[in-house]
CSV table of C-alpha atoms in Angstrom, one decimal:
chain,number,residue,atom,x,y,z
I,1027,UNK,CA,-47.1,65.5,-19.8
I,1028,UNK,CA,-44.7,64.6,-17.2
I,1029,UNK,CA,-41.7,63.1,-18.6
I,1030,UNK,CA,-38.3,61.8,-17.9
I,1031,UNK,CA,-35.7,61.2,-20.9
I,1032,UNK,CA,-32.5,59.1,-20.6
I,1033,UNK,CA,-30.9,59.2,-23.8
I,1034,UNK,CA,-28.0,56.9,-23.0
I,1035,UNK,CA,-28.9,53.0,-22.9
I,1036,UNK,CA,-25.5,52.3,-21.9
I,1037,UNK,CA,-22.2,53.7,-20.9
I,1038,UNK,CA,-18.6,52.8,-20.3
I,1039,UNK,CA,-16.2,54.1,-18.0
I,1040,UNK,CA,-12.5,53.2,-16.6
I,1041,UNK,CA,-12.2,52.7,-13.1
I,1042,UNK,CA,-11.4,55.6,-11.0
I,1043,UNK,CA,-12.6,58.0,-13.9
I,1044,UNK,CA,-15.7,60.3,-13.8
I,1045,UNK,CA,-18.7,59.6,-15.5
I,1046,UNK,CA,-22.0,61.7,-16.3
I,1047,UNK,CA,-25.4,60.2,-16.8
I,1048,UNK,CA,-27.7,62.6,-18.6
I,1049,UNK,CA,-31.5,63.1,-17.6
I,1050,UNK,CA,-33.8,65.5,-18.7
I,1051,UNK,CA,-37.4,66.2,-17.8
I,1052,UNK,CA,-40.5,67.9,-18.6
I,1053,UNK,CA,-43.3,69.2,-16.1
I,1054,UNK,CA,-45.5,72.1,-15.7
I,1055,UNK,CA,-45.4,72.0,-11.9
I,1056,UNK,CA,-43.3,74.7,-10.2
I,1057,UNK,CA,-42.7,72.2,-7.1
I,1058,UNK,CA,-41.0,68.9,-7.8
I,1059,UNK,CA,-38.0,66.7,-6.8
I,1060,UNK,CA,-35.6,64.8,-8.9
I,1061,UNK,CA,-34.0,61.5,-7.9
I,1062,UNK,CA,-31.5,59.1,-9.0
I,1063,UNK,CA,-31.7,55.5,-8.2
I,1064,UNK,CA,-29.1,52.8,-8.8
I,1065,UNK,CA,-30.4,49.1,-9.7
I,1066,UNK,CA,-27.9,46.3,-9.4
I,1067,UNK,CA,-28.6,42.9,-10.8
I,1068,UNK,CA,-30.0,42.0,-7.5
I,1069,UNK,CA,-33.2,44.2,-8.6
I,1070,UNK,CA,-33.6,46.4,-5.6
I,1071,UNK,CA,-33.7,50.4,-6.2
I,1072,UNK,CA,-31.2,52.0,-4.4
I,1073,UNK,CA,-31.9,55.6,-3.6
I,1074,UNK,CA,-28.6,58.0,-4.5
I,1075,UNK,CA,-29.4,61.3,-4.7
I,1076,UNK,CA,-32.2,64.2,-4.4
I,1077,UNK,CA,-32.6,67.6,-5.8
I,1078,UNK,CA,-35.5,70.0,-4.9
I,1079,UNK,CA,-36.7,72.2,-7.7
I,1080,UNK,CA,-36.2,75.2,-5.2
I,1081,UNK,CA,-32.7,74.1,-4.3
I,1082,UNK,CA,-30.3,76.6,-5.5
I,1083,UNK,CA,-27.2,74.4,-4.8
I,1084,UNK,CA,-26.5,71.1,-6.7
I,1085,UNK,CA,-27.0,68.1,-4.5
I,1086,UNK,CA,-23.8,66.1,-3.5
I,1087,UNK,CA,-23.6,62.9,-1.5
I,1088,UNK,CA,-20.3,61.4,-1.3
I,1089,UNK,CA,-19.0,60.4,-4.8
I,1090,UNK,CA,-22.5,61.6,-6.4
I,1091,UNK,CA,-23.3,64.9,-7.4
I,1092,UNK,CA,-26.3,66.2,-9.6
I,1093,UNK,CA,-25.9,68.8,-12.1
I,1094,UNK,CA,-29.1,70.6,-11.9
I,1095,UNK,CA,-29.9,73.2,-14.7
I,1096,UNK,CA,-33.3,74.2,-14.1
I,1097,UNK,CA,-33.6,76.4,-17.2
I,1098,UNK,CA,-32.7,73.4,-19.4
I,1099,UNK,CA,-34.7,71.1,-17.3
I,1100,UNK,CA,-31.7,68.8,-16.8
I,1101,UNK,CA,-30.5,66.7,-13.8
I,1102,UNK,CA,-27.4,64.8,-14.7
I,1103,UNK,CA,-25.8,62.4,-12.2
I,1104,UNK,CA,-21.9,62.6,-12.0
I,1105,UNK,CA,-20.0,59.9,-10.7
I,1106,UNK,CA,-16.8,60.6,-9.4
I,1107,UNK,CA,-13.8,58.1,-9.0
I,1108,UNK,CA,-15.9,55.2,-10.7
I,1109,UNK,CA,-15.7,51.9,-8.9
I,1110,UNK,CA,-16.3,48.4,-10.0
I,1111,UNK,CA,-19.2,48.1,-7.8
I,1112,UNK,CA,-20.9,51.1,-9.6
I,1113,UNK,CA,-21.7,48.8,-12.8
I,1114,UNK,CA,-25.6,48.8,-12.6
I,1115,UNK,CA,-28.6,50.3,-14.3
I,1116,UNK,CA,-29.4,54.0,-13.1
I,1117,UNK,CA,-32.5,55.4,-13.2
I,1118,UNK,CA,-33.6,59.1,-13.2
I,1119,UNK,CA,-37.1,59.8,-11.6
I,1120,UNK,CA,-39.2,63.0,-11.0
I,1121,UNK,CA,-41.6,63.3,-8.1
I,1122,UNK,CA,-44.4,65.9,-8.5
I,1123,UNK,CA,-46.0,67.5,-5.2
I,1124,UNK,CA,-49.3,68.4,-7.1
I,1125,UNK,CA,-50.6,65.3,-7.5
I,1126,UNK,CA,-50.8,64.6,-4.1
I,1127,UNK,CA,-49.5,61.1,-4.3
I,1128,UNK,CA,-46.1,62.0,-4.6
I,1129,UNK,CA,-45.6,59.0,-6.8
I,1130,UNK,CA,-42.2,58.9,-9.2
I,1131,UNK,CA,-42.1,58.9,-12.8
I,1132,UNK,CA,-38.9,57.1,-14.1
I,1133,UNK,CA,-36.8,57.3,-17.2
I,1134,UNK,CA,-35.8,54.1,-19.0
I,1135,UNK,CA,-32.4,53.9,-17.4
I,1136,UNK,CA,-28.6,53.8,-18.4
I,1137,UNK,CA,-26.8,50.8,-17.9
I,1138,UNK,CA,-23.4,51.7,-16.6
I,1139,UNK,CA,-20.3,49.5,-17.2
I,1140,UNK,CA,-17.0,50.2,-15.1
I,1141,UNK,CA,-14.1,48.8,-16.8
I,1142,UNK,CA,-10.9,47.5,-14.6
S,891,UNK,CA,-37.3,45.0,9.7
S,892,UNK,CA,-34.5,46.7,8.5
S,893,UNK,CA,-35.5,46.8,4.7
S,894,UNK,CA,-38.6,46.6,2.5
S,895,UNK,CA,-39.6,42.7,2.1
S,896,UNK,CA,-41.2,41.2,-0.9
S,897,UNK,CA,-42.1,37.7,-1.5
S,898,UNK,CA,-42.1,35.4,-3.3
S,899,UNK,CA,-38.7,36.6,-5.1
S,900,UNK,CA,-39.8,34.7,-8.2
S,901,UNK,CA,-43.3,33.6,-9.2
S,902,UNK,CA,-44.1,31.3,-12.6
S,903,UNK,CA,-47.8,31.1,-13.1
S,904,UNK,CA,-49.8,29.6,-15.8
S,905,UNK,CA,-52.2,32.1,-17.9
S,906,UNK,CA,-55.5,32.2,-16.3
S,907,UNK,CA,-54.0,31.6,-12.6
S,908,UNK,CA,-54.3,34.0,-9.7
S,909,UNK,CA,-51.3,35.4,-8.0
S,910,UNK,CA,-50.6,37.1,-4.8
S,911,UNK,CA,-47.4,39.3,-4.1
S,912,UNK,CA,-46.5,40.3,-0.6
S,913,UNK,CA,-44.9,43.5,0.5
S,914,UNK,CA,-43.5,44.0,4.2
S,915,UNK,CA,-42.7,47.6,4.6
S,916,UNK,CA,-40.5,49.3,7.0
S,917,UNK,CA,-42.1,49.2,10.5
S,918,UNK,CA,-43.7,52.6,10.8
S,919,UNK,CA,-43.5,53.8,7.2
S,920,UNK,CA,-46.9,55.2,6.4
S,921,UNK,CA,-46.4,55.6,2.7
S,922,UNK,CA,-46.5,52.6,0.4
S,923,UNK,CA,-46.3,52.3,-3.3
S,924,UNK,CA,-46.3,49.5,-5.8
S,925,UNK,CA,-44.6,49.7,-9.2
S,926,UNK,CA,-44.4,47.4,-12.2
S,927,UNK,CA,-41.1,47.4,-14.0
S,928,UNK,CA,-41.2,45.6,-17.6
S,929,UNK,CA,-38.1,44.3,-19.0
S,930,UNK,CA,-35.5,46.8,-20.0
S,931,UNK,CA,-37.8,49.7,-18.8
S,932,UNK,CA,-38.2,51.9,-15.7
S,933,UNK,CA,-40.4,51.3,-13.1
S,934,UNK,CA,-44.2,52.4,-13.8
S,935,UNK,CA,-46.6,53.4,-11.1
S,936,UNK,CA,-49.5,51.1,-10.1
S,937,UNK,CA,-50.9,52.2,-6.7
S,938,UNK,CA,-50.3,54.0,-3.4
S,939,UNK,CA,-51.3,53.5,0.1
S,940,UNK,CA,-51.3,55.9,3.2
S,941,UNK,CA,-51.7,53.5,6.1
S,942,UNK,CA,-54.6,51.4,5.2
S,943,UNK,CA,-56.1,53.8,2.7
S,944,UNK,CA,-55.7,53.3,-0.9
S,945,UNK,CA,-55.2,56.9,-2.1
S,946,UNK,CA,-54.4,56.4,-5.6
S,947,UNK,CA,-54.9,53.3,-7.9
S,948,UNK,CA,-54.6,55.2,-11.5
S,949,UNK,CA,-51.7,53.2,-12.5
S,950,UNK,CA,-53.5,49.5,-12.2
S,951,UNK,CA,-53.7,48.3,-15.7
S,952,UNK,CA,-57.0,46.7,-15.5
S,953,UNK,CA,-59.6,45.5,-13.0
S,954,UNK,CA,-57.7,42.2,-12.7
S,955,UNK,CA,-55.2,44.0,-10.4
S,956,UNK,CA,-56.1,44.6,-6.8
S,957,UNK,CA,-54.1,45.8,-4.2
S,958,UNK,CA,-54.8,46.0,-0.4
S,959,UNK,CA,-53.2,46.9,3.1
S,960,UNK,CA,-56.0,46.1,5.6
S,961,UNK,CA,-53.7,46.8,8.8
S,962,UNK,CA,-51.6,49.7,7.5
S,963,UNK,CA,-48.7,47.5,7.3
S,964,UNK,CA,-48.2,44.3,4.9
S,965,UNK,CA,-49.7,44.8,1.5
S,966,UNK,CA,-50.6,42.2,-1.1
S,967,UNK,CA,-50.8,42.7,-4.8
S,968,UNK,CA,-53.2,40.4,-6.4
S,969,UNK,CA,-53.6,39.6,-10.0
S,970,UNK,CA,-56.5,37.7,-11.2
S,971,UNK,CA,-56.3,35.8,-14.5
S,972,UNK,CA,-52.9,36.4,-15.4
S,973,UNK,CA,-52.0,37.0,-18.9
S,974,UNK,CA,-48.5,36.9,-20.5
S,975,UNK,CA,-48.2,40.8,-20.6
S,976,UNK,CA,-48.5,40.9,-16.9
S,977,UNK,CA,-44.9,39.3,-16.9
S,978,UNK,CA,-42.8,42.0,-15.1
S,979,UNK,CA,-40.9,42.7,-11.9
S,980,UNK,CA,-43.2,43.9,-9.4
S,981,UNK,CA,-41.8,46.6,-6.9
S,982,UNK,CA,-42.8,47.5,-3.6
S,983,UNK,CA,-41.4,50.9,-1.9
S,984,UNK,CA,-42.3,52.5,1.3
S,985,UNK,CA,-41.6,55.8,3.2
S,986,UNK,CA,-42.0,57.5,6.5
S,987,UNK,CA,-44.1,59.9,4.8
S,988,UNK,CA,-45.2,60.7,1.3
S,989,UNK,CA,-42.6,63.4,-0.2
S,990,UNK,CA,-40.0,62.7,2.4
S,991,UNK,CA,-36.7,62.0,0.7
S,992,UNK,CA,-36.1,59.0,-1.3
S,993,UNK,CA,-38.1,55.8,-0.8
S,994,UNK,CA,-36.9,52.5,0.1
S,995,UNK,CA,-37.6,49.8,-2.6
S,996,UNK,CA,-37.7,46.0,-2.0
S,997,UNK,CA,-36.1,43.6,-4.3
S,998,UNK,CA,-38.9,43.0,-6.2
S,999,UNK,CA,-41.0,39.8,-7.2
S,1000,UNK,CA,-40.3,38.6,-10.8
S,1001,UNK,CA,-43.6,37.3,-12.2
S,1002,UNK,CA,-43.4,35.1,-15.4
S,1003,UNK,CA,-46.8,34.3,-17.0
S,1004,UNK,CA,-46.4,31.0,-19.1
């Protein structure tokens, strides 16, 4: 069964330091996408970064990078130079192409708190 | 509009009451998704529309849940005879095409059933 696992319910990081949020996934599909979303207290889900299963290079978007290790089925998010505004819930999600719907399966999230 | 708009932002319903939640996707977005997010959990898929066609409703938890998108733009999620376990945030997301990049989510409707 398809599943996303985020084992860190909460994380703290000092401002300006880097932090890694863990995500592992399980799927039998060969074609899939991995996503990270940020959910601030306002509630909306903000798209951060995407990694396709066939992409050989790790995705990067500004201060966000995705450490994709296909053999280990992990897709960790690295945030460099943390800012106070990074404090939020972070969700890892997988989207499979085989279902035809391209719906997301989300993990349970990691709450990140950036300390001044 | 510039983003996905959901209304109302908050809804309190008495148990047994019917509710309707509205989603205004980004103009021109073909794909529209509804998700349910229980407190402390990740969002869970409810249903998917491509234009006006509801192509996947496998996530709807019971026949009390009904969604429509009659003209391929605005969508309404209706919950009949609400129960306490329906209390959650209901998120809507849209995309130019399914499978195209990250989806754009609205801020959600927080439903509390008392």
